[in-house]
Coordinates of C-alpha atoms in Angstrom, one line a residue:
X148 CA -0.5 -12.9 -24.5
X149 CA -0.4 -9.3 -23.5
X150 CA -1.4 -7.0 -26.0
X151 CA 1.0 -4.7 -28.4
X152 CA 0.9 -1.5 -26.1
X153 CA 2.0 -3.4 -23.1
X154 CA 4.8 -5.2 -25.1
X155 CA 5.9 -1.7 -26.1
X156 CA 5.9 0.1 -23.2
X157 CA 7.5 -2.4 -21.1
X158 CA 10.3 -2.0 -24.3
X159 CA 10.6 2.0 -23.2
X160 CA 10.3 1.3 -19.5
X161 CA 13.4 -1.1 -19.5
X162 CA 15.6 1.0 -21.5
X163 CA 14.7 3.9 -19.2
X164 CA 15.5 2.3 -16.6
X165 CA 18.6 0.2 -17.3
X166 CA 20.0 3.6 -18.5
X167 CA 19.1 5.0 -14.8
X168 CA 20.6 1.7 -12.7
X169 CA 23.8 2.2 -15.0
X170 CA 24.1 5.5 -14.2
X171 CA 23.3 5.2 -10.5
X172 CA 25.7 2.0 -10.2
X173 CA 29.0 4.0 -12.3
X174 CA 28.3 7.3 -9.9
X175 CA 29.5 5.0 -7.1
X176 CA 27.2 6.2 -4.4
X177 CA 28.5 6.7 -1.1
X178 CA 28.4 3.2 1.6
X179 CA 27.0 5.8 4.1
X180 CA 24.0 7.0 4.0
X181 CA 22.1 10.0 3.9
X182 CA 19.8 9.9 7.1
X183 CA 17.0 12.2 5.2
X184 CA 17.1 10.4 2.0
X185 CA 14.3 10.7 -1.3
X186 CA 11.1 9.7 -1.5
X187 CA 9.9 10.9 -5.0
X188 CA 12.4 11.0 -8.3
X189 CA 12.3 14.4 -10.1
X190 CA 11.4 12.4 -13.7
X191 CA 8.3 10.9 -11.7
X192 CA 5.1 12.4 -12.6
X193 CA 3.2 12.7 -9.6
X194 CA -0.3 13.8 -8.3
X195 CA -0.9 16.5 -6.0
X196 CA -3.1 15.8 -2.6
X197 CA -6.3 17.1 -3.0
X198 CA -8.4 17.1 0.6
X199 CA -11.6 18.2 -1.0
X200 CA -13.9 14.6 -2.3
X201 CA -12.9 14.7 -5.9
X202 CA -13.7 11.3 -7.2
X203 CA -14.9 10.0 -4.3
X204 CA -11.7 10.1 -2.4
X205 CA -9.9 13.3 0.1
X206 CA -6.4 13.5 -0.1
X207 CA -3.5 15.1 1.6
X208 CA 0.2 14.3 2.6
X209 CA 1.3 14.7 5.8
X210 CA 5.2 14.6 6.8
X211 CA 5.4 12.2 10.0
X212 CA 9.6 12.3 10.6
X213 CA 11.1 15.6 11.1
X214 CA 14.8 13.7 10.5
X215 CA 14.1 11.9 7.1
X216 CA 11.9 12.3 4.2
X217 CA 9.7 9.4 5.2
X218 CA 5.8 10.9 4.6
X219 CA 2.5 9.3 4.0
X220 CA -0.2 10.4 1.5
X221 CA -3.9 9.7 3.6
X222 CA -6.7 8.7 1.3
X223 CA -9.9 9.2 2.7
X224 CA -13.2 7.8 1.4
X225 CA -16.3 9.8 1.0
X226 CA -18.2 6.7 2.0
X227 CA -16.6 8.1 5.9
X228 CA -19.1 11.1 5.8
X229 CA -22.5 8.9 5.8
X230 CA -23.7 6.0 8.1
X231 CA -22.8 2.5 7.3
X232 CA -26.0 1.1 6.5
X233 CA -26.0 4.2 4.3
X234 CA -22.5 3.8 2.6
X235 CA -22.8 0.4 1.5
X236 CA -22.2 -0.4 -2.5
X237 CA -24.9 -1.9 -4.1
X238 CA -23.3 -3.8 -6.4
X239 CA -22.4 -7.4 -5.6
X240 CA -19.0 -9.6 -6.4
X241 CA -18.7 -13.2 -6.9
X242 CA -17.1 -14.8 -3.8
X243 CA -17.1 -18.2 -4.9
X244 CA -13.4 -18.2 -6.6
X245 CA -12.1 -17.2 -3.0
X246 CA -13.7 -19.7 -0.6
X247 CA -10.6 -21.9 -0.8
X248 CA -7.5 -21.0 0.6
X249 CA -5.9 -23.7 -1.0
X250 CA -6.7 -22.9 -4.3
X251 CA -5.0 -20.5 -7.4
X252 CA -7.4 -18.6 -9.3
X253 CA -6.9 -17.2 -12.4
X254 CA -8.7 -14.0 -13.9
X255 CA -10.0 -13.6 -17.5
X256 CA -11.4 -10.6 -17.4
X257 CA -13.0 -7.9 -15.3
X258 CA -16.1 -7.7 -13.6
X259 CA -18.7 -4.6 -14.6
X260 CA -17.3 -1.4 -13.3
X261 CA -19.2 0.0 -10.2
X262 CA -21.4 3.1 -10.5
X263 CA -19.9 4.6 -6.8
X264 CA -19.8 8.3 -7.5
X265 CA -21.8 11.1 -5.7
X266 CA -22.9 14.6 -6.6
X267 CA -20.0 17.2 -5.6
X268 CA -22.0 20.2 -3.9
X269 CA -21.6 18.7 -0.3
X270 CA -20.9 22.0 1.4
X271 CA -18.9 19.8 4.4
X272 CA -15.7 20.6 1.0
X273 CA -15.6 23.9 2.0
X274 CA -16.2 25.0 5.5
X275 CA -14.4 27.7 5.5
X276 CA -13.9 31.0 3.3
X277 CA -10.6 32.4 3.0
X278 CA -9.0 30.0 4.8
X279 CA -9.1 26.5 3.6
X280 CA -11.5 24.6 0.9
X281 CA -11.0 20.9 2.1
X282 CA -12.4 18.6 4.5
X283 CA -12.4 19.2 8.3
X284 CA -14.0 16.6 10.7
X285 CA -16.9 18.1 12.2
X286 CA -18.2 17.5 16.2
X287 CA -20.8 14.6 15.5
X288 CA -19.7 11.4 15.6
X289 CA -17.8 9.8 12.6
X290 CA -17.6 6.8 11.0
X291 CA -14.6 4.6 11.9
X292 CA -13.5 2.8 8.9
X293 CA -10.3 0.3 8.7
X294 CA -6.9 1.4 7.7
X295 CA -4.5 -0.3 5.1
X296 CA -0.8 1.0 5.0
X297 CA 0.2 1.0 1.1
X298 CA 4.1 0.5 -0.2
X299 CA 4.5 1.2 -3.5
X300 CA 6.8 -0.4 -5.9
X301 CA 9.7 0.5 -8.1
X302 CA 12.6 -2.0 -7.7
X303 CA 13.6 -0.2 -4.3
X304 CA 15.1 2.8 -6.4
X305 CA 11.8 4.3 -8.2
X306 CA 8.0 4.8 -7.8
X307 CA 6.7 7.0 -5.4
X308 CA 2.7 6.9 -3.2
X309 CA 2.7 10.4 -4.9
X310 CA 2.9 9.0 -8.2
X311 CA -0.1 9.4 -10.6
X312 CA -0.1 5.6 -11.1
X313 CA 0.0 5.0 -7.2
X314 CA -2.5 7.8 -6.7
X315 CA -5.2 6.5 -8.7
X316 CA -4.4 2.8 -7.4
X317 CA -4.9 3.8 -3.9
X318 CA -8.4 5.5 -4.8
X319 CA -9.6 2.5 -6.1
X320 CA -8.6 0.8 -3.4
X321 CA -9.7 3.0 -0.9
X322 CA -13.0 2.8 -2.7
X323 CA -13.6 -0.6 -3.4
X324 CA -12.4 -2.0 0.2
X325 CA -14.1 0.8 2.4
X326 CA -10.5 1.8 4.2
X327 CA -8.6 5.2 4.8
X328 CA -5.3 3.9 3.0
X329 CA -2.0 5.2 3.9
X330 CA 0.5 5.5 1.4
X331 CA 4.0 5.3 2.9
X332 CA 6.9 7.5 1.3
X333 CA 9.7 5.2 2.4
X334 CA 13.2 6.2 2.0
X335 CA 14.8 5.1 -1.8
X336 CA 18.0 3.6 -3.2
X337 CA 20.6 4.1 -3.4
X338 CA 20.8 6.9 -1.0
X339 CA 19.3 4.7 1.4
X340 CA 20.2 1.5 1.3
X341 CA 18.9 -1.4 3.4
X342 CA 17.2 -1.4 6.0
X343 CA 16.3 2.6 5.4
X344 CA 13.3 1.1 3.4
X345 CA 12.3 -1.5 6.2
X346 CA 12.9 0.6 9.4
X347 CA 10.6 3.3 7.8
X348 CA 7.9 0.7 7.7
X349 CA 8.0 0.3 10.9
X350 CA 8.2 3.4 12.0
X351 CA 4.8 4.2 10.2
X352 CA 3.4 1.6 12.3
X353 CA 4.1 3.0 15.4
X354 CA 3.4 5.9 14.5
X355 CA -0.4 4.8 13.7
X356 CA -0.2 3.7 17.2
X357 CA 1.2 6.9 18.7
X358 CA -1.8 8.7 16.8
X359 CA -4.3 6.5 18.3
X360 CA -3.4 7.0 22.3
X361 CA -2.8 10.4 21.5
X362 CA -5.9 11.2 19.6
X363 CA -8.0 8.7 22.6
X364 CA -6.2 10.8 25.5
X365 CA -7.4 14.1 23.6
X366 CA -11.1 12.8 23.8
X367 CA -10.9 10.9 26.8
X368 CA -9.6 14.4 29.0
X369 CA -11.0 17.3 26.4
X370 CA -7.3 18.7 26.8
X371 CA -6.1 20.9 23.5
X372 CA -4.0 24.0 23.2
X373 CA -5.3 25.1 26.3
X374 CA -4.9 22.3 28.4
X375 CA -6.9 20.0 29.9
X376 CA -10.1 20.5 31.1
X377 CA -10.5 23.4 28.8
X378 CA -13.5 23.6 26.6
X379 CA -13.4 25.5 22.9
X380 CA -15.9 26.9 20.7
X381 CA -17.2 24.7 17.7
X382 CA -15.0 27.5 15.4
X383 CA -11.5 27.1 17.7
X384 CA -12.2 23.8 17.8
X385 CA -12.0 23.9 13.6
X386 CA -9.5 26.4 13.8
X387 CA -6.6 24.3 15.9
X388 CA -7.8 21.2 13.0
X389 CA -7.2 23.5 10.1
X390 CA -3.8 25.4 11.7
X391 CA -2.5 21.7 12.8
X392 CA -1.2 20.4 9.1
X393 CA 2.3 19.2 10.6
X394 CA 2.0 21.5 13.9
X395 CA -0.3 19.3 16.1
X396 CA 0.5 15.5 17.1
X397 CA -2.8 14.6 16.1
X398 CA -4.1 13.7 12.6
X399 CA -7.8 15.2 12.3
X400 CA -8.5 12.6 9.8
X401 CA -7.5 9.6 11.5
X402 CA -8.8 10.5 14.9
X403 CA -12.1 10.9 13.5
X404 CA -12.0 8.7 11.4
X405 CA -9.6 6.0 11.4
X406 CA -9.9 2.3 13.4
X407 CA -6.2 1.1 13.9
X408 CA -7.8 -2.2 15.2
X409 CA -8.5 -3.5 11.9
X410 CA -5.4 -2.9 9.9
X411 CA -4.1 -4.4 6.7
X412 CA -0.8 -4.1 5.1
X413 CA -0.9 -3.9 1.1
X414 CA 2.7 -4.3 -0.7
X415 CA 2.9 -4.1 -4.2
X416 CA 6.5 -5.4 -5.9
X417 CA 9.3 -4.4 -3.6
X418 CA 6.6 -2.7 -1.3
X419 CA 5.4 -6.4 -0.3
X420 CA 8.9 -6.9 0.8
X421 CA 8.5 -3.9 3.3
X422 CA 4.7 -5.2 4.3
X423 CA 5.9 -9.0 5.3
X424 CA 8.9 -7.5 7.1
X425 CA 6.3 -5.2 8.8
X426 CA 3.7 -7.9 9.3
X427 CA 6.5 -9.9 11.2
X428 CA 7.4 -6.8 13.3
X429 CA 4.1 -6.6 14.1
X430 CA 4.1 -9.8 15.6
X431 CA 7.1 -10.0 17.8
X432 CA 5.9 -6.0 19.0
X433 CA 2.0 -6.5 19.5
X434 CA 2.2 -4.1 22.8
X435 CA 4.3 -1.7 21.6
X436 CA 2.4 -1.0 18.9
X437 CA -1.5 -1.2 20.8
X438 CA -4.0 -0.6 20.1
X439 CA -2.9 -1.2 16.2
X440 CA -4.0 -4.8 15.2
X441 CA -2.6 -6.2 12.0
X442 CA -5.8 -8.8 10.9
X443 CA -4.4 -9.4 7.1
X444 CA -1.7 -8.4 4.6
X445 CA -1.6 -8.4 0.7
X446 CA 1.2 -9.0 -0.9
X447 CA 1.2 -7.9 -5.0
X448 CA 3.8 -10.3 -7.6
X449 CA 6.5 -9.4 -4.3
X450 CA 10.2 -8.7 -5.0
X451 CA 11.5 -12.0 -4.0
X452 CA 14.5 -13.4 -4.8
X453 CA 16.4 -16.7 -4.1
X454 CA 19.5 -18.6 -5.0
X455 CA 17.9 -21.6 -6.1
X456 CA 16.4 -20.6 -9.4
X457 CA 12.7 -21.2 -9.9
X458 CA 10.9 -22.4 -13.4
X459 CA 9.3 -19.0 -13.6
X460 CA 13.0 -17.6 -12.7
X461 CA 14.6 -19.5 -16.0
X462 CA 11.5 -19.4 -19.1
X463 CA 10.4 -16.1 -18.2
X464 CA 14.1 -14.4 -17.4
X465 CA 13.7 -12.0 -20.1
X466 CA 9.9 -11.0 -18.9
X467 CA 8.2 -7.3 -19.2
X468 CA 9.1 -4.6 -17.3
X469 CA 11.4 -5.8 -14.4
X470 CA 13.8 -8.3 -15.9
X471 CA 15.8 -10.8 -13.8
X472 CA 19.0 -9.0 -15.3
X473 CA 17.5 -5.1 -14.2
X474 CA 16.2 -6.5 -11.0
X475 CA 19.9 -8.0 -9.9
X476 CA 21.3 -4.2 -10.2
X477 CA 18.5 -2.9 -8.1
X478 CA 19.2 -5.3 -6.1
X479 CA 23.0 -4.6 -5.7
X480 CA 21.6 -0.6 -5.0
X481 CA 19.1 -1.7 -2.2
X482 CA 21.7 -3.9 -0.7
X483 CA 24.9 -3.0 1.1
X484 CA 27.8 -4.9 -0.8
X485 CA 29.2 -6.7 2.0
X486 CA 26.0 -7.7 2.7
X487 CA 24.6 -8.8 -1.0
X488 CA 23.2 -12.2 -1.4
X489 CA 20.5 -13.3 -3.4
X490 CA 19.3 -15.3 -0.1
X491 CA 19.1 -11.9 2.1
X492 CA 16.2 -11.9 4.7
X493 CA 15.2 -9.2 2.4
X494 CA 14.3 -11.1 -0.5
X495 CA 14.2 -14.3 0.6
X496 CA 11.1 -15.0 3.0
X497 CA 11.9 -18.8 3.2
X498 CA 15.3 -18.3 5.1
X499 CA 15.8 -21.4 7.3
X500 CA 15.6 -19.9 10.5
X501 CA 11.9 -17.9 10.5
X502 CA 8.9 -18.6 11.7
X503 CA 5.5 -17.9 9.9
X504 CA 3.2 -19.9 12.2
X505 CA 1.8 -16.6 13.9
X506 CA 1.8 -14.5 10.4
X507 CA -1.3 -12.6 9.7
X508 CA -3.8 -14.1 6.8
X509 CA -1.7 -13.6 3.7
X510 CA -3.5 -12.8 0.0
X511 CA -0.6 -13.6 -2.9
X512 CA -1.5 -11.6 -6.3
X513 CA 0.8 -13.2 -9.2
X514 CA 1.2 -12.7 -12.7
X515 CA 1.1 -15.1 -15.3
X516 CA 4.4 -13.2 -17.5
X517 CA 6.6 -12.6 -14.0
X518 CA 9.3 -14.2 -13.5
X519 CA 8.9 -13.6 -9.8
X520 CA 5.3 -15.7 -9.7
X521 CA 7.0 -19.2 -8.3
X522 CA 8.3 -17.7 -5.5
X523 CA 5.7 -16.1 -4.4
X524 CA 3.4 -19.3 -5.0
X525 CA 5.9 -20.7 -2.6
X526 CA 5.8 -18.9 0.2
X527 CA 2.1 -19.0 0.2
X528 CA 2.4 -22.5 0.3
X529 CA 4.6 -22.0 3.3
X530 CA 2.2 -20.0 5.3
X531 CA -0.4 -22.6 4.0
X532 CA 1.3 -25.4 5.6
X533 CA 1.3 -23.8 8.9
X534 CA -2.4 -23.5 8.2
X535 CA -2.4 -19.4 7.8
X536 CA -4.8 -18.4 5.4
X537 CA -3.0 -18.0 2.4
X538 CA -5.3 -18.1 -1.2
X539 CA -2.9 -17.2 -4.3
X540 CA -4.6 -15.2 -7.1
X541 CA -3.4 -15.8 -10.6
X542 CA -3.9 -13.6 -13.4
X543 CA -3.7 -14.4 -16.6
X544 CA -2.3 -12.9 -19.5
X545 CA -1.1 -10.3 -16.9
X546 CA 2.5 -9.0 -16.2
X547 CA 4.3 -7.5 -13.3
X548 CA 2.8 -4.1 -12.0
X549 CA -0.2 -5.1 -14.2
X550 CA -2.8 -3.7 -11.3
X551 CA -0.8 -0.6 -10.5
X552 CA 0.2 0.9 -13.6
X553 CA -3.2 0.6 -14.7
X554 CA -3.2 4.1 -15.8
X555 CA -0.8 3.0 -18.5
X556 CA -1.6 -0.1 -19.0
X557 CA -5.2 -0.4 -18.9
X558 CA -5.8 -3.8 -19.1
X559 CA -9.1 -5.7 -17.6
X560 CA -7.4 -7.5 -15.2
X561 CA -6.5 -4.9 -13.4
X562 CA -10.2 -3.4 -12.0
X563 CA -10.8 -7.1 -11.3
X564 CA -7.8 -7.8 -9.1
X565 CA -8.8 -4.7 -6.9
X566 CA -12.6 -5.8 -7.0
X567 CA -11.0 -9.5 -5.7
X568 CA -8.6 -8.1 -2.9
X569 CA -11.9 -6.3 -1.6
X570 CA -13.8 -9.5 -1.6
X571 CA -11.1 -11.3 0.3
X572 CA -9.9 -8.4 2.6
X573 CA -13.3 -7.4 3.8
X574 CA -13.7 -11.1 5.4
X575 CA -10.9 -9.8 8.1
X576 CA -12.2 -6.4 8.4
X577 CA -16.2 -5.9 8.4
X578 CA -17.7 -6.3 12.0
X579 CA -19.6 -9.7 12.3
X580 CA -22.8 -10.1 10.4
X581 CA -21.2 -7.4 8.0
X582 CA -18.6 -10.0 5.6
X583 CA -20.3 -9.9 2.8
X584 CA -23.0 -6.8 3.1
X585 CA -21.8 -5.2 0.4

């Protein structure tokens, strides 16, 4: 069973936010929505970027829609800076539990932390006197590392990727998988109600692709401010990076860094929603969105709904955190009224009439005390039975958001479901002869 503090907290969390759905509901928001929308609650505590290596990882936000609020938070690995025979862990992981994709796996407890930090007097943190104290890419060739898009969760009205609990998350992450992660600021309810959520998704996407012609034509002519053709000096060269936060087209980060050819989608509650839709997109839109290549998805105890109840559904109704009872008046937020039905596309990714045959290789994280667990077991099965690879990982003793509010929660199944997404993830995105190097 989970321990007292969890039962607690999840006591104050759903009284919190019952009192906030109520409130939102009786307001009677507007039907029409607000094209820029929120990203971030005022109540939410949040982290602020931080593009200098502390703990490992380089933060900063960038705002990539000038007509809506939607924004991403970059995390960038120090592991980027060194060579990859150089940047390799040395710690090893069990890879036995996730050699069958047939198979559910459940988690007692977590493996040994790993020891990944590195001294802090790299002078590369601060290039620059007077002007800025973060990282810049420098001339010599980088090291191109994967990228993972990240939707948080929050029952499509809360949460935030600046969040302190999402901030720490995507560090580990970013640390444990070797990948420049992407947290994506989509649009909230009920000022934006569906598909505000989805569309942003997609617009990330393509935006990753824009970055990647545009930061491949910059290289390929040595064009800049000037023009093309024209040549700059190491220092106007750092100068147009540092000037560019939001004024240039190109990221500096990702261009140096970044490889949109091995991508991975990572959804977490109502942000695994978001990553399927986008998986599917992704699909049906593979030239529009070259040279970005989606090779795997993860999809954490997703948001899904149904109108056929589940077992899970009716013993664990009354589960902690996101009951079935909150989760129907999030629902009725996120979803227009004419259009509300507990078998929406949106929450229901068995409809009828869709194909999964050509979906990406899907990882299912579940939680034993979730009510949602059965229908995400089932949808796994579904991709399995159009032979996608599809393992399900079962935690147990573990509730909904037990990985990502880790800051709260601190429970041992938490480091151990990051630890087993980087096992399983780096199968799909290490160059060949590389799987398991680490």
């Amino acid at each position: 069973m989970p321990s007292v503090a969890v039962k607690l907290y999840s006591v104050f969390f759903k009284f919190l936010l019952k009192q906030r759905l109520q409130s939102w509901i009786q307001s009677a928001v507007d039907e029409s929505p607000n094209p820029y929308g929120v990203t971030t609650r005022p109540e939410e505590s949040v982290s602020s970027p931080n593009p200098s290596f502390t703990d490992g990882v380089a933060t900063k936000d960038i705002h990539i829609d000038p007509f809506t609020a939607l924004s991403i938070r970059i995390f960038l690995p120090e592991t980027s800076l060194s060579p990859p025979e150089q940047s390799q862990p040395k710690y090893k992981l069990r890879l036995s539990q996730l050699d069958s994709p047939n198979s559910i796996v459940r988690r007692r407890s977590s493996y040994a932390p790993p020891d990944i930090r590195t001294p802090r007097s790299d002078p590369r943190r601060s290039s620059f006197d007077n002007v800025y104290r973060g990282y810049s890419p420098s001339a010599k060739k980088c090291r191109k590392l994967p990228i993972m898009l990240q939707f948080h969760g929050g029952g499509w009205v809360s949460g935030s990727n600046e969040s302190v609990a999402n901030d720490i998350f995507c560090r580990r992450i970013a640390k444990l998988c070797d990948v420049i992660v992407l947290a994506v600021g989509y649009r909230l309810a009920p000022e934006n109600r569906y598909p505000a959520a989805f569309d942003d998704g997609i617009k990330v996407l393509h935006w990753l692709g824009k970055q990647a012609n545009l930061a491949e034509c910059c290289k390929s002519m040595g064009s800049g401010a000037r023009g093309v053709g024209a040549e700059f000096t190491k220092a106007e060269v750092q100068r147009h990076i540092i000037d560019a936060f939001g004024a240039t087209m190109v990221e500096p980060w990702l261009a140096a860094h970044g490889d949109p050819s091995r991508c991975v989608l990572l959804g977490v509650s109502c942000g695994a929603n978001i990553a399927d839709y986008v998986a599917c997109k992704a699909i049906e839109s593979v030239k529009l969105i070259d040279p970005v290549k989606v090779v795997a998805q993860v999809l954490m105890y997703p948001f899904f709904i149904g109108s056929i109840p589940t077992k899970s559904e009716t013993r664990l109704a009354n589960s902690y955190f996101y009951d079935m009872a909150l989760c129907f008046l999030a629902w009725k937020l996120f979803l227009l009224e004419k259009d509300f039905s507990l078998d929406h596309p949106a929450g229901n990714p068995l409809i009828p009439d869709r194909s999964l045959k050509r979906m990406p290789p899907t990882l299912t994280i579940v939680a034993e005390h979730d009510w949602m667990r059965d229908r995400a077991i089932a949808y796994s099965e579904a991709l399995r039975s159009v032979n996608v690879d599809a393992p399900i990982l079962e935690y147990k003793d573990a509730v909904h958001e037990f990985a990502t509010l880790d800051v709260l929660l601190k429970t041992p199944q938490a480091e151990a479901c990051a630890e087993d997404i980087a096992i399983w993830v780096k199968k799909y995105i290490s160059f060949r002869g590389h799987e398991f190097s680490y």
